[in-house]
Short mmCIF file of C-alpha atoms and ligand atoms in Angstrom, two decimals:
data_model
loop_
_atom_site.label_atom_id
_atom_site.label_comp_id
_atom_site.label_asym_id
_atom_site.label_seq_id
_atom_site.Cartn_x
_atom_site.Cartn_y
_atom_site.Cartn_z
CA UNK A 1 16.05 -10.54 -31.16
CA UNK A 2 18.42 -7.91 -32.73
CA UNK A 3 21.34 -7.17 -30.81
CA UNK A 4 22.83 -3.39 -30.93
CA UNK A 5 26.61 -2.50 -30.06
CA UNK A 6 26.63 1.41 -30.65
CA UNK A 7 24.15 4.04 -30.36
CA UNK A 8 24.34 5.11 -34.15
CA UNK A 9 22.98 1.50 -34.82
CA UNK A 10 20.44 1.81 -32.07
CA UNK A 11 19.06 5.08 -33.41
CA UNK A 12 19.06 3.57 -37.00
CA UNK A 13 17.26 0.40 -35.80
CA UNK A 14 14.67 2.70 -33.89
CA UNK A 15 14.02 4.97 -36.86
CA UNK A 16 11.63 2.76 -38.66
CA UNK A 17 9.81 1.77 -35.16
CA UNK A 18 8.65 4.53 -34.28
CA UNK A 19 5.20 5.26 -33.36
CA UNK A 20 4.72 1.80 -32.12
CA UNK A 21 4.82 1.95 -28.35
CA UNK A 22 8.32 1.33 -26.92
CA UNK A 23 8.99 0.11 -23.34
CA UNK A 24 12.51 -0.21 -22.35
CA UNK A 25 13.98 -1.99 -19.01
CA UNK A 26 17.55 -0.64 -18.25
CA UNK A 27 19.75 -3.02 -16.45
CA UNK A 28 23.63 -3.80 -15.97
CA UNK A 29 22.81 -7.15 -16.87
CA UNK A 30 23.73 -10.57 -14.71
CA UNK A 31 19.88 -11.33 -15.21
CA UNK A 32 17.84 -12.69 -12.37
CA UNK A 33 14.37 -13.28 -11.96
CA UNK A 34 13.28 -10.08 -11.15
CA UNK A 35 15.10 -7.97 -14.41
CA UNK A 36 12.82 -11.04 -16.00
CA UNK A 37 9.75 -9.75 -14.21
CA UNK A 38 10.15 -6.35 -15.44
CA UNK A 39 10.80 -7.69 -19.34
CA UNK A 40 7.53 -9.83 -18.80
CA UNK A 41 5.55 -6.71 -17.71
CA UNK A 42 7.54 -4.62 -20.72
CA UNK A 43 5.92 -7.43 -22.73
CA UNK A 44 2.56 -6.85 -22.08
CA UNK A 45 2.58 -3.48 -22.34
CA UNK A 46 4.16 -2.50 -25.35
CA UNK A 47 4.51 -3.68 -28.96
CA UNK A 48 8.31 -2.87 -28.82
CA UNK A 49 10.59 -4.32 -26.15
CA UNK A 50 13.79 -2.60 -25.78
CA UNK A 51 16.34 -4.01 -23.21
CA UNK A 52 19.57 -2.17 -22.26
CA UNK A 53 23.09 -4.17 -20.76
CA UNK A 54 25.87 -1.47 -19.68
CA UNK A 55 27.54 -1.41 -16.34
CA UNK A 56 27.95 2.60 -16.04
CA UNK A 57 31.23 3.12 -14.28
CA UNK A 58 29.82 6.92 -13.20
CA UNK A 59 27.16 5.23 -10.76
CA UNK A 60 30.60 3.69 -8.94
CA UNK A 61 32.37 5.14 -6.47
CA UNK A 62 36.37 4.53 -6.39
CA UNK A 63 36.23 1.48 -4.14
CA UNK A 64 32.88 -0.17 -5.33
CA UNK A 65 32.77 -3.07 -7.75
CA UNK A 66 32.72 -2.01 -10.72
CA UNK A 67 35.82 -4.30 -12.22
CA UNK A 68 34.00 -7.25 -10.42
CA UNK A 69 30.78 -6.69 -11.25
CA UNK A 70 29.81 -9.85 -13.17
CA UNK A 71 29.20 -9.57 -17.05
CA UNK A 72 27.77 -13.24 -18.32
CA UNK A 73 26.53 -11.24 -21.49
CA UNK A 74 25.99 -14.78 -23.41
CA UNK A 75 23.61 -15.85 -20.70
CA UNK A 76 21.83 -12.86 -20.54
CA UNK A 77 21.25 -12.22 -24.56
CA UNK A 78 19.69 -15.94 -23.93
CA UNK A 79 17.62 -14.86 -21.23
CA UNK A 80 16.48 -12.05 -23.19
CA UNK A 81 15.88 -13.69 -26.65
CA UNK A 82 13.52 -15.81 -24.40
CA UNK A 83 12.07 -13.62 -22.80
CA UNK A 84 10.63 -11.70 -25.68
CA UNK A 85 12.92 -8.94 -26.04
CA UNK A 86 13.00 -7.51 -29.32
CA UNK A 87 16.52 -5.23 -29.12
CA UNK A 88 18.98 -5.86 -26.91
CA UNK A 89 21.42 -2.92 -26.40
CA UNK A 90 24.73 -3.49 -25.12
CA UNK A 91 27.38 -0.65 -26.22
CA UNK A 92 30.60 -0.65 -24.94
CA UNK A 93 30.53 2.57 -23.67
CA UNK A 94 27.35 5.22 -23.54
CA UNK A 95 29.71 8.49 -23.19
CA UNK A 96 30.91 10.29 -26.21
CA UNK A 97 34.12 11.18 -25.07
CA UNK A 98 36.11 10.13 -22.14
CA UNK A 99 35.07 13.13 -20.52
CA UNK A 100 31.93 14.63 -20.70
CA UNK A 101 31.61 18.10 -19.67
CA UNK A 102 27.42 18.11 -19.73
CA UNK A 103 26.32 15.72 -17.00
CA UNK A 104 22.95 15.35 -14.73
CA UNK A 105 23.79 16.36 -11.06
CA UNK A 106 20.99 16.43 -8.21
CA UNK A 107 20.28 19.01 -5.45
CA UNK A 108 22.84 17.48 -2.94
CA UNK A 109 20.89 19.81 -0.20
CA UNK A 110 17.56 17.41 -1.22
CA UNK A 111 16.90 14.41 0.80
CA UNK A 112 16.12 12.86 -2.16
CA UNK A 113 19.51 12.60 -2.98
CA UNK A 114 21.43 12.84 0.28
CA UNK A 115 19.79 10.44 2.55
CA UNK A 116 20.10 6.62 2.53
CA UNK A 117 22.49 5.64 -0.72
CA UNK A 118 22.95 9.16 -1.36
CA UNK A 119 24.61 9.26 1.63
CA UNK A 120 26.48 6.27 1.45
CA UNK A 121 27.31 6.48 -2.32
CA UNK A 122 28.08 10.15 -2.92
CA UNK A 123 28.09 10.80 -6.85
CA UNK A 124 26.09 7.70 -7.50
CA UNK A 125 22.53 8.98 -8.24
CA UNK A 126 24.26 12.35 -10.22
CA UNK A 127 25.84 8.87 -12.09
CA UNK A 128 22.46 7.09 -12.46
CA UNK A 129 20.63 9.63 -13.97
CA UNK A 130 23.26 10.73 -16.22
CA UNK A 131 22.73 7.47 -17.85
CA UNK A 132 19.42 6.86 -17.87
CA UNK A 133 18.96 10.26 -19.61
CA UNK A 134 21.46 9.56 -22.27
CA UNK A 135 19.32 5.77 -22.33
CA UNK A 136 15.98 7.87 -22.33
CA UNK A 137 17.14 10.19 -24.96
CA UNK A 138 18.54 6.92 -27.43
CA UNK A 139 15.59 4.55 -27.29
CA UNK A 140 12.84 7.38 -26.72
CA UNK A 141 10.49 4.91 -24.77
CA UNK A 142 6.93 5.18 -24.45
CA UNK A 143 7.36 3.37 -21.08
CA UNK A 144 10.23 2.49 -18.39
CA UNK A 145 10.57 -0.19 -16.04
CA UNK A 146 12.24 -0.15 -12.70
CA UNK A 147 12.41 -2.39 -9.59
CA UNK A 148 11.01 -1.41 -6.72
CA UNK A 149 14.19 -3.56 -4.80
CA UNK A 150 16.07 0.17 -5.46
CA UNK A 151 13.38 2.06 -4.40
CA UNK A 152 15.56 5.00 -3.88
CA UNK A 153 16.86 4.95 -7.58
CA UNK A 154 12.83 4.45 -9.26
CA UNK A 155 12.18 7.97 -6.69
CA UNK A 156 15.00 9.58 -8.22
CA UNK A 157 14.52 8.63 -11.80
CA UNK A 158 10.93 9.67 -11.27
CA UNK A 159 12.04 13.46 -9.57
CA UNK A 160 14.01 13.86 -12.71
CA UNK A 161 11.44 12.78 -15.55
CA UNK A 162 8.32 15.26 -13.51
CA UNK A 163 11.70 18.01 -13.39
CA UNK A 164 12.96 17.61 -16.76
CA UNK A 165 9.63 17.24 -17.97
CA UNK A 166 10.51 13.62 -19.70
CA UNK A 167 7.19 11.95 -21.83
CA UNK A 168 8.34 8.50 -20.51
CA UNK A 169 5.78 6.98 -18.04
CA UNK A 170 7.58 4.83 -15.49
CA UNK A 171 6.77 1.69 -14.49
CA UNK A 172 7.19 0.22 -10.68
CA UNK A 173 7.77 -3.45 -10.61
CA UNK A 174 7.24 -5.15 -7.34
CA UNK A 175 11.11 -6.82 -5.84
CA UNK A 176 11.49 -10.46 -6.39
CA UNK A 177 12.04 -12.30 -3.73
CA UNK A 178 14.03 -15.67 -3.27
CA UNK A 179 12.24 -18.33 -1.50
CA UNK A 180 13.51 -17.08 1.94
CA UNK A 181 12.55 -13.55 1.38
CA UNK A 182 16.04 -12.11 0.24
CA UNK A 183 15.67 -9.75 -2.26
CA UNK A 184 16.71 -11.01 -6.07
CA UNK A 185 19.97 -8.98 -7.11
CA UNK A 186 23.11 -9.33 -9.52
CA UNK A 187 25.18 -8.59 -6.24
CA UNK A 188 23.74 -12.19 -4.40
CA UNK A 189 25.97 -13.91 -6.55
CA UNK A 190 29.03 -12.59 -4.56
CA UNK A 191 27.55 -14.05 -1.44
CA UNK A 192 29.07 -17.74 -0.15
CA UNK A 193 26.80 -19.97 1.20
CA UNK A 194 27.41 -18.97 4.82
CA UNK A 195 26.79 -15.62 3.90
CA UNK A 196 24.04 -16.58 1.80
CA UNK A 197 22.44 -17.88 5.04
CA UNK A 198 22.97 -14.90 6.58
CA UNK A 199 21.40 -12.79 4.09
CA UNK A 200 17.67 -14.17 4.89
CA UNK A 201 18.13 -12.14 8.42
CA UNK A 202 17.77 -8.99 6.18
CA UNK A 203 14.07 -9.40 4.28
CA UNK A 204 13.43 -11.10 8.05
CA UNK A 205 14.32 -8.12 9.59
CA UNK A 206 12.49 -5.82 7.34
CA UNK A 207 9.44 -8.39 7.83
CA UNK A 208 9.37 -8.10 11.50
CA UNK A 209 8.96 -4.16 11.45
CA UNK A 210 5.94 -4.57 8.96
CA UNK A 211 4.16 -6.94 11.45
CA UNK A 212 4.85 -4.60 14.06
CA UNK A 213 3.54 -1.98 12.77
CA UNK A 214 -0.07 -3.59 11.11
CA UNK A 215 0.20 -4.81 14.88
CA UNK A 216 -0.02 -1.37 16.16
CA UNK A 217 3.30 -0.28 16.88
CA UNK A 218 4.35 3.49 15.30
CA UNK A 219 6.67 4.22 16.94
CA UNK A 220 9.55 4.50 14.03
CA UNK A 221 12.45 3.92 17.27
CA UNK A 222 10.60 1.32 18.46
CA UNK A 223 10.32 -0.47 15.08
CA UNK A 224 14.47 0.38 14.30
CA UNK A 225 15.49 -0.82 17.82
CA UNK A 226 13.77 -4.06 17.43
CA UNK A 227 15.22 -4.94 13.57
CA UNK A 228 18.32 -3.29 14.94
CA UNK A 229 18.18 -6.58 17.47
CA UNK A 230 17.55 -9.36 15.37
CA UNK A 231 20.06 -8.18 13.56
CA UNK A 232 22.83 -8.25 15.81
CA UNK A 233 21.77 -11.70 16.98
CA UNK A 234 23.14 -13.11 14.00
CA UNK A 235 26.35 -10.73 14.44
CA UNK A 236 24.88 -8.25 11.49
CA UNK A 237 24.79 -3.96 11.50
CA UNK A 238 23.00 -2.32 9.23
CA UNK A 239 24.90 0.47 7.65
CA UNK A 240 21.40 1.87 7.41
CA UNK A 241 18.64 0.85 8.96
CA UNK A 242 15.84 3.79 8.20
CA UNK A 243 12.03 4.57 7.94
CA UNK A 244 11.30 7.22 5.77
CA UNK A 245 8.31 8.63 3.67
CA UNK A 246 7.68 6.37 0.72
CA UNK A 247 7.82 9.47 -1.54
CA UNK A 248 9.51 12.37 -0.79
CA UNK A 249 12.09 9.77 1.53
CA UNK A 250 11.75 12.50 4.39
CA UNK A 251 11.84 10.59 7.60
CA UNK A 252 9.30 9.76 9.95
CA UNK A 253 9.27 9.25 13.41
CA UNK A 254 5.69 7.87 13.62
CA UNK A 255 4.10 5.02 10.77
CA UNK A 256 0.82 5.88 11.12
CA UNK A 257 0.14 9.57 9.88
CA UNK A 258 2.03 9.36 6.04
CA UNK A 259 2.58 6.22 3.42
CA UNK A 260 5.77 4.55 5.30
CA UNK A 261 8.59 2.12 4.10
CA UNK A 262 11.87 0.63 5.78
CA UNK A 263 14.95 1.27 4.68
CA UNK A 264 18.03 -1.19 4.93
CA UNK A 265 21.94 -1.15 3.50
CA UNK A 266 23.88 -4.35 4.63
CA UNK A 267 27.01 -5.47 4.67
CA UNK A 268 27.11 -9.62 4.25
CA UNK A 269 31.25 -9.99 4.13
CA UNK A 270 32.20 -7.41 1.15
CA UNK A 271 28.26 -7.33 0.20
CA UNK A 272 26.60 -4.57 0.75
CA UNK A 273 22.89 -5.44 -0.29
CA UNK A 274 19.85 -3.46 0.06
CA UNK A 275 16.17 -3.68 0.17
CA UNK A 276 12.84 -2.13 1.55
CA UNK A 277 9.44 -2.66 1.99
CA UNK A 278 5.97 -1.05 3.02
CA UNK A 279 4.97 -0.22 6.73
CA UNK A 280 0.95 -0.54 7.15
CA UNK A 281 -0.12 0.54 10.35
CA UNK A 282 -3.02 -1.12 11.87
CA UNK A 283 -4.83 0.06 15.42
CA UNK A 284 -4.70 -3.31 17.02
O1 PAF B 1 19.32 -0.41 -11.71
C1 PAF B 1 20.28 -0.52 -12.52
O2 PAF B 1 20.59 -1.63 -12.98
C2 PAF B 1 21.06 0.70 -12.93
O3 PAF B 1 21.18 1.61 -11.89
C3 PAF B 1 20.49 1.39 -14.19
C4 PAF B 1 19.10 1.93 -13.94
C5 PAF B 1 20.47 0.41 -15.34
C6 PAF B 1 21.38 2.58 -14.59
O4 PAF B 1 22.68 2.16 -14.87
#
């Protein structure tokens, strides 16, 4: 595995690969099983595996955690180089200058955008996409990978690649889940154990409203209310607790007329985690 510091060196290690068919998995790094997943699935769909570690302050807000966000880049070149990655890039900074005056910025009037962690993280999709273009437009992949644990992020990245008319095909990648159901993420490893317990009430939560509703119930309140319950039993709020239209994230008060998902933000201690999954409604 060749490992790439600047993008001048990236674009002169890409030169003579081209034409082979690229798939690239951006991450922030602090591997887990599920940035694994999506190099696996890279693997077997590409001849060139391309694997990206930056922590992109613009996708931070002023009190997020960006200076604590954990960077074990040893342990995660390992991963990698075991994983069948063929370039890993990890630049010390993606931006030019220290102040970029061309930068991606969505429709803050779109749901898309303004709902959910747009809501709760102003600036931090304009910051996401900024980077993945710059990404996109430095390792030209064929193919992109993305977990479906930010669900929010893959519809985003996927509104500005049909908009900006990017050739990259992306990728979904089903979340990886932890034994107990919690969603795999870099931020679990701020957890302690108590909170770590407490964390399995979230995928439960999310669990309960998907056997509701393939056991008839679609009434989106109904489903909230209930989660909203089990929640607090265990001394938990949601800082969102949402059902929305899988695609265009518009929300829905019913489950059973348009393709439905539940949405959840969390706060475990100074955690916030996040995760989502399908609602199937079923006439019981
Ligand atoms: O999902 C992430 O890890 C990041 O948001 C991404 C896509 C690498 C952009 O910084």
């Amino acid at each position: 595995m060749k490992i790439v510091t600047d993008s001048a060196e990236l674009r002169r290690g890409m030169a003579p690969l081209r034409g082979q068919k690229i798939a690239f998995v951006p991450t922030m790094g602090c591997l887990h099983a599920g940035h694994l997943s999506l190099i696996r699935r890279a693997r077997e769909l590409a001849y060139l595996v391309v694997v990206s570690i930056y922590v992109n302050p613009r996708q931070f807000g002023p009190n997020e955690d960006l200076d604590r966000y954990p960077r074990p880049f040893e342990r995660d070149a390992a991963l990698c180089a075991e994983t069948g990655v063929d370039l890993l890039f990890h630049p010390d900074s993606l931006y030019p200058t220290n102040d970029p005056q061309v930068t991606l910025t969505l429709n803050p009037a779109h749901t898309l955008s303004s709902c959910l962690c747009g809501a709760a993280r102003p600036g931090h999709f304009d910051g996401v996409v900024t980077v993945v273009n710059i990404l996109f437009n430095l390792v030209q992949p064929d193919l992109a990978l993305f977990g479906e644990k930010d669900w929010q992020q893959l519809a985003v990245i996927r509104r500005m690649v049909n908009d900006l008319q990017m050739a990259v095909e992306i990728v979904p990648c089903a979340t990886v889940r932890e034994a107990d159901g919690l969603a795999m993420s870099s931020r679990n490893h701020y957890l302690s154990a108590g909170e770590r317990q407490l964390a399995r009430h979230i995928p439960e939560a999310l669990q309960q409203m998907q056997q509701a509703a393939a056991d008839g119930t679609c009434d989106a309140h109904a489903l909230i209310a209930a989660a909203e319950r089990t929640l607090a039993a265990v001394g938990l709020t949601a800082e969102y607790l949402e059902i929305r239209h899988a695609e265009t994230l518009a929300p829905l008060t019913r489950v059973d007329d348009a393709p439905a998902r539940a949405f959840i933000a969390c706060r475990i201690g100074a955690t916030r985690l996040i995760d989502n999954i399908p609602l199937i409604f079923s006439r019981s």
